[in-house]
mmCIF file with all atom_site columns, C-alpha atoms in Angstrom:
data_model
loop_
_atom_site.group_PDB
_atom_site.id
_atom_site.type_symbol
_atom_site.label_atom_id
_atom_site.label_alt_id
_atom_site.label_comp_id
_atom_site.label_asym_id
_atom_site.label_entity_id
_atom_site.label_seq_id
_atom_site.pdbx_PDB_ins_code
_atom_site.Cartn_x
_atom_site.Cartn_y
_atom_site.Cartn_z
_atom_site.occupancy
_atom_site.B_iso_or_equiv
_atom_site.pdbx_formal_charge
_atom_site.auth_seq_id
_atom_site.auth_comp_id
_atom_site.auth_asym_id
_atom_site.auth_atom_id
_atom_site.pdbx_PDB_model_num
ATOM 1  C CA . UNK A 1 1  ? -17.375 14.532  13.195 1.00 58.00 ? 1  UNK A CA 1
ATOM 2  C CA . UNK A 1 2  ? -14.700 12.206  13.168 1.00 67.00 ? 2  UNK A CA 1
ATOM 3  C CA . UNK A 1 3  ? -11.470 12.565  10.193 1.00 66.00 ? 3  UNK A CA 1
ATOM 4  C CA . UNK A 1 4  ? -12.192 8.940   9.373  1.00 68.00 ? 4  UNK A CA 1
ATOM 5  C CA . UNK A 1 5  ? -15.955 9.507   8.706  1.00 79.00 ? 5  UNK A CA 1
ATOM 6  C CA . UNK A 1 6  ? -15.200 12.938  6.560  1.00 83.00 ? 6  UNK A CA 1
ATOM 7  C CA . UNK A 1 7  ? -13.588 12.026  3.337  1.00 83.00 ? 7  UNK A CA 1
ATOM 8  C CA . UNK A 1 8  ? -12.043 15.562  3.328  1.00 82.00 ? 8  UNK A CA 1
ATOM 9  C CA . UNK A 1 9  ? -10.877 15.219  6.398  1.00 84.00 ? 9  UNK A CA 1
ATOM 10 C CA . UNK A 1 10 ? -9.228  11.573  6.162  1.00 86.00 ? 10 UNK A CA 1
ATOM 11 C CA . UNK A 1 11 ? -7.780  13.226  2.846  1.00 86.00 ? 11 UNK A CA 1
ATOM 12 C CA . UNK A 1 12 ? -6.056  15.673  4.924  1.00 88.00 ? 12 UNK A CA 1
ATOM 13 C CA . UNK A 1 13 ? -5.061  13.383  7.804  1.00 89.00 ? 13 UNK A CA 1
ATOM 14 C CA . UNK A 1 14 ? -3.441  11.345  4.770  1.00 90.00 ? 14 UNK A CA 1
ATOM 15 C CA . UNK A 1 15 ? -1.697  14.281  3.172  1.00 92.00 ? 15 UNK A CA 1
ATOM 16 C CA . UNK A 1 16 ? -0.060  14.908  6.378  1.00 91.00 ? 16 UNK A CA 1
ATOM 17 C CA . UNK A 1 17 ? 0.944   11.255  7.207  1.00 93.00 ? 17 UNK A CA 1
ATOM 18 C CA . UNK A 1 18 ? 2.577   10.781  3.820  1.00 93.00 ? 18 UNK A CA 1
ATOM 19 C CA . UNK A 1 19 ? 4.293   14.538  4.633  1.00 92.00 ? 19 UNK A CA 1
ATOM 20 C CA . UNK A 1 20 ? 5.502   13.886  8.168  1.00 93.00 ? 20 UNK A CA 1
ATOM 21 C CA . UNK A 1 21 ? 6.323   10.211  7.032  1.00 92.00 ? 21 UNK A CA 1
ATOM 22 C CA . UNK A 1 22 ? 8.818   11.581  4.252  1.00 91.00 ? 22 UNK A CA 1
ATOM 23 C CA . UNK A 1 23 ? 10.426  14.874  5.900  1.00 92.00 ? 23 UNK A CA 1
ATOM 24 C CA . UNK A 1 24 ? 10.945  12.216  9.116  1.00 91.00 ? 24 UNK A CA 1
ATOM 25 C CA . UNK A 1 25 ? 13.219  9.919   6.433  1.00 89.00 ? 25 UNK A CA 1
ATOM 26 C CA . UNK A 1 26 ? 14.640  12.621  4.995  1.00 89.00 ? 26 UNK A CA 1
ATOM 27 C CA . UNK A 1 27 ? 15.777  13.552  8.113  1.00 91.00 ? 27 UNK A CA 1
ATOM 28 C CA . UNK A 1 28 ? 16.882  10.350  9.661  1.00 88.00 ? 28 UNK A CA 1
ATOM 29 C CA . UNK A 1 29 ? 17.260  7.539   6.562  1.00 84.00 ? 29 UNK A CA 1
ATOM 30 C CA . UNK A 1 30 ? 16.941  4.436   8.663  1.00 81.00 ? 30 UNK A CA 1
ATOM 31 C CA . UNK A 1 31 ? 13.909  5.171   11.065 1.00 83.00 ? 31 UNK A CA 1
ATOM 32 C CA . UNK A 1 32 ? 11.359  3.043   9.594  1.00 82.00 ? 32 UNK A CA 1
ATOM 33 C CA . UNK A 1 33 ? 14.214  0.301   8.929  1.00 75.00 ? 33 UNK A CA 1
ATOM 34 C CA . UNK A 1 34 ? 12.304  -2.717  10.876 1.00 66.00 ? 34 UNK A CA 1
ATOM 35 C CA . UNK A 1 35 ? 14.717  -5.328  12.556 1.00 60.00 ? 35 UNK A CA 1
ATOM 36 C CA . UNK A 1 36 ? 17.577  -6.538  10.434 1.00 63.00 ? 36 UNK A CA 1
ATOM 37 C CA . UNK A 1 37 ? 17.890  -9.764  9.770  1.00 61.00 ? 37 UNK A CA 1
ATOM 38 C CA . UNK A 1 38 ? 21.380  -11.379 9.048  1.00 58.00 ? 38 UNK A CA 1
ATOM 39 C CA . UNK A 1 39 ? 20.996  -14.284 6.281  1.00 62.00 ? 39 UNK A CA 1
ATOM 40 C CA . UNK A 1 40 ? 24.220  -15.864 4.999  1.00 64.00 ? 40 UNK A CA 1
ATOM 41 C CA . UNK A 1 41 ? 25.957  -13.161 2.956  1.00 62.00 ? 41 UNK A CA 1
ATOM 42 C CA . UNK A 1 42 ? 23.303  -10.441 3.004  1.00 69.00 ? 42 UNK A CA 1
ATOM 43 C CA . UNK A 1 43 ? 21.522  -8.256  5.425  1.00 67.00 ? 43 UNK A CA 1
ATOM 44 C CA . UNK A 1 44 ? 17.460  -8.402  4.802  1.00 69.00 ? 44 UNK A CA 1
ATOM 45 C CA . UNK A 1 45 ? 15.469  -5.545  6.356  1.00 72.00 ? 45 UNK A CA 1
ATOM 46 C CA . UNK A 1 46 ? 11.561  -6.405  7.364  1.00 73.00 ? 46 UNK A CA 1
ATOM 47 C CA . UNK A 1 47 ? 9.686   -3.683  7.048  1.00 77.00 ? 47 UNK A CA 1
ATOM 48 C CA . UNK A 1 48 ? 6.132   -4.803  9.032  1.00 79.00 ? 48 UNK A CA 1
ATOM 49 C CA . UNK A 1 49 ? 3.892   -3.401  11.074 1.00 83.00 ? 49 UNK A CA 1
ATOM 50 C CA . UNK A 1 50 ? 3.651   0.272   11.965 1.00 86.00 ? 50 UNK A CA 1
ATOM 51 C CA . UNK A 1 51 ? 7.318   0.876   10.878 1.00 85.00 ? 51 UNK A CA 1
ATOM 52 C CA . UNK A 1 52 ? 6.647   -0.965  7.769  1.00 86.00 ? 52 UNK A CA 1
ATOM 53 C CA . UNK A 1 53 ? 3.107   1.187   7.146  1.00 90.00 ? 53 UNK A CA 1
ATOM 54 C CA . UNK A 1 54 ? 5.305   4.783   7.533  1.00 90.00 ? 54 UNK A CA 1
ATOM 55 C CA . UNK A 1 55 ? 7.897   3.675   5.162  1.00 89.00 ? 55 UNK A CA 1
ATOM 56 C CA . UNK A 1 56 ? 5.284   2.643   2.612  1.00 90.00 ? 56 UNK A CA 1
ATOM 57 C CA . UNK A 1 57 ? 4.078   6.290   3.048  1.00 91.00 ? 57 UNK A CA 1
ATOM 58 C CA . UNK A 1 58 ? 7.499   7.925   3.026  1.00 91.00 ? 58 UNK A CA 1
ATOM 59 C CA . UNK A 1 59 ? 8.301   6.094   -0.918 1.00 91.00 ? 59 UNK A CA 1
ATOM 60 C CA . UNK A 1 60 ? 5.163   7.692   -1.248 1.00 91.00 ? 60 UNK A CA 1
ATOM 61 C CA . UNK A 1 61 ? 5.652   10.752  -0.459 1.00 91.00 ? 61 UNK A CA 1
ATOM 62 C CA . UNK A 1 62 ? 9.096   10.374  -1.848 1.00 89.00 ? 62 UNK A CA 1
ATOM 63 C CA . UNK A 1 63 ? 7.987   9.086   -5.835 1.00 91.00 ? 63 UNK A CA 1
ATOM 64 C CA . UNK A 1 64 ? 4.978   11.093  -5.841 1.00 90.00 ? 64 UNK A CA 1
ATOM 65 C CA . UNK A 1 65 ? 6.114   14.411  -4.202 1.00 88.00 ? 65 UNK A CA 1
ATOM 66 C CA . UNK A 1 66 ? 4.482   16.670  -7.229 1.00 90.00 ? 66 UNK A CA 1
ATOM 67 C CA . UNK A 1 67 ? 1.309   14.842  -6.893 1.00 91.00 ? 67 UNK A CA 1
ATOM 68 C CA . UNK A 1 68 ? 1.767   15.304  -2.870 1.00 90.00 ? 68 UNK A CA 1
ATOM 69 C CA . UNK A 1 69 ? 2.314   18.863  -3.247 1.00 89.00 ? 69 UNK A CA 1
ATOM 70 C CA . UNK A 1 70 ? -0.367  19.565  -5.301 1.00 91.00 ? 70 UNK A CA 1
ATOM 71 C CA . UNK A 1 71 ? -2.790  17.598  -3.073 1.00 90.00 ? 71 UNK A CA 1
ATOM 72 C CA . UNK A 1 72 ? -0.937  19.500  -0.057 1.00 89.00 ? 72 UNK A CA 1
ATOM 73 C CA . UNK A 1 73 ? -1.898  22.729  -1.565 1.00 91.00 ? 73 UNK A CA 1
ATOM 74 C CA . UNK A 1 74 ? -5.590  21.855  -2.557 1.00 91.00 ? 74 UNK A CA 1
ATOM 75 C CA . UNK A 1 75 ? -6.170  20.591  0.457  1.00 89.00 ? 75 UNK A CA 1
ATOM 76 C CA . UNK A 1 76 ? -4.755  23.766  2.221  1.00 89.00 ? 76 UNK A CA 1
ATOM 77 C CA . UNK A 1 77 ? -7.270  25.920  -0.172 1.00 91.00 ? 77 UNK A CA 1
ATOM 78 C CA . UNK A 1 78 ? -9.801  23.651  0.489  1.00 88.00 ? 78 UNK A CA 1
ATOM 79 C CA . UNK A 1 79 ? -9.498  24.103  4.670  1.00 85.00 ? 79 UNK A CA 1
ATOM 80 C CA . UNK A 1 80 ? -8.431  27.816  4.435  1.00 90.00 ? 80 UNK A CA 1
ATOM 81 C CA . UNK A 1 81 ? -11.412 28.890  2.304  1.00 91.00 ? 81 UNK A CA 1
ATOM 82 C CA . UNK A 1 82 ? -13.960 26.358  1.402  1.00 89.00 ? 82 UNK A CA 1
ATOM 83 C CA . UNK A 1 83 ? -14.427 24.714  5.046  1.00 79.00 ? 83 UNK A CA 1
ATOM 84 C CA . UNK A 1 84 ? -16.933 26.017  6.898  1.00 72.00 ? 84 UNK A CA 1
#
């Protein structure tokens, strides 16, 4: 069955977008940075599309980390010895 059809698997899938999406910005602050554009006086930064998406999930994983964690290691139980 598909992860998108599974809700514990798109659960999962999430957890370890919003993971990978925040150690990858910890590691390298201005990857999801989207093209800068210069405006008189300041620098504005768009954050669309796919770039945009994984730094929505990064603050995410950034604000939320306890709640992240916990889900992380639910989820982990859940796989390891609940799954069939």
């Amino acid at each position: 069955m598909s992860a998108i059809l599974s809700l514990p698997s798109l659960i999962t899938v999430l957890n370890l977008v919003i993971c990978t999406c925040a150690y990858l910005r910890e590691m390298r602050p201005t990857i999801f940075d989207g093209g800068v554009e210069h405006d008189i006086g300041q620098t504005l930064i768009k954050r669309t599309g796919a770039a945009g998406f994984c730094w929505k999930l990064s603050r995410i994983g950034e604000r939320l980390s306890p709640f992240v964690s916990i889900s992380c290691i639910a989820t982990a139980i859940h796989v390891l010895f609940i799954k069939k």
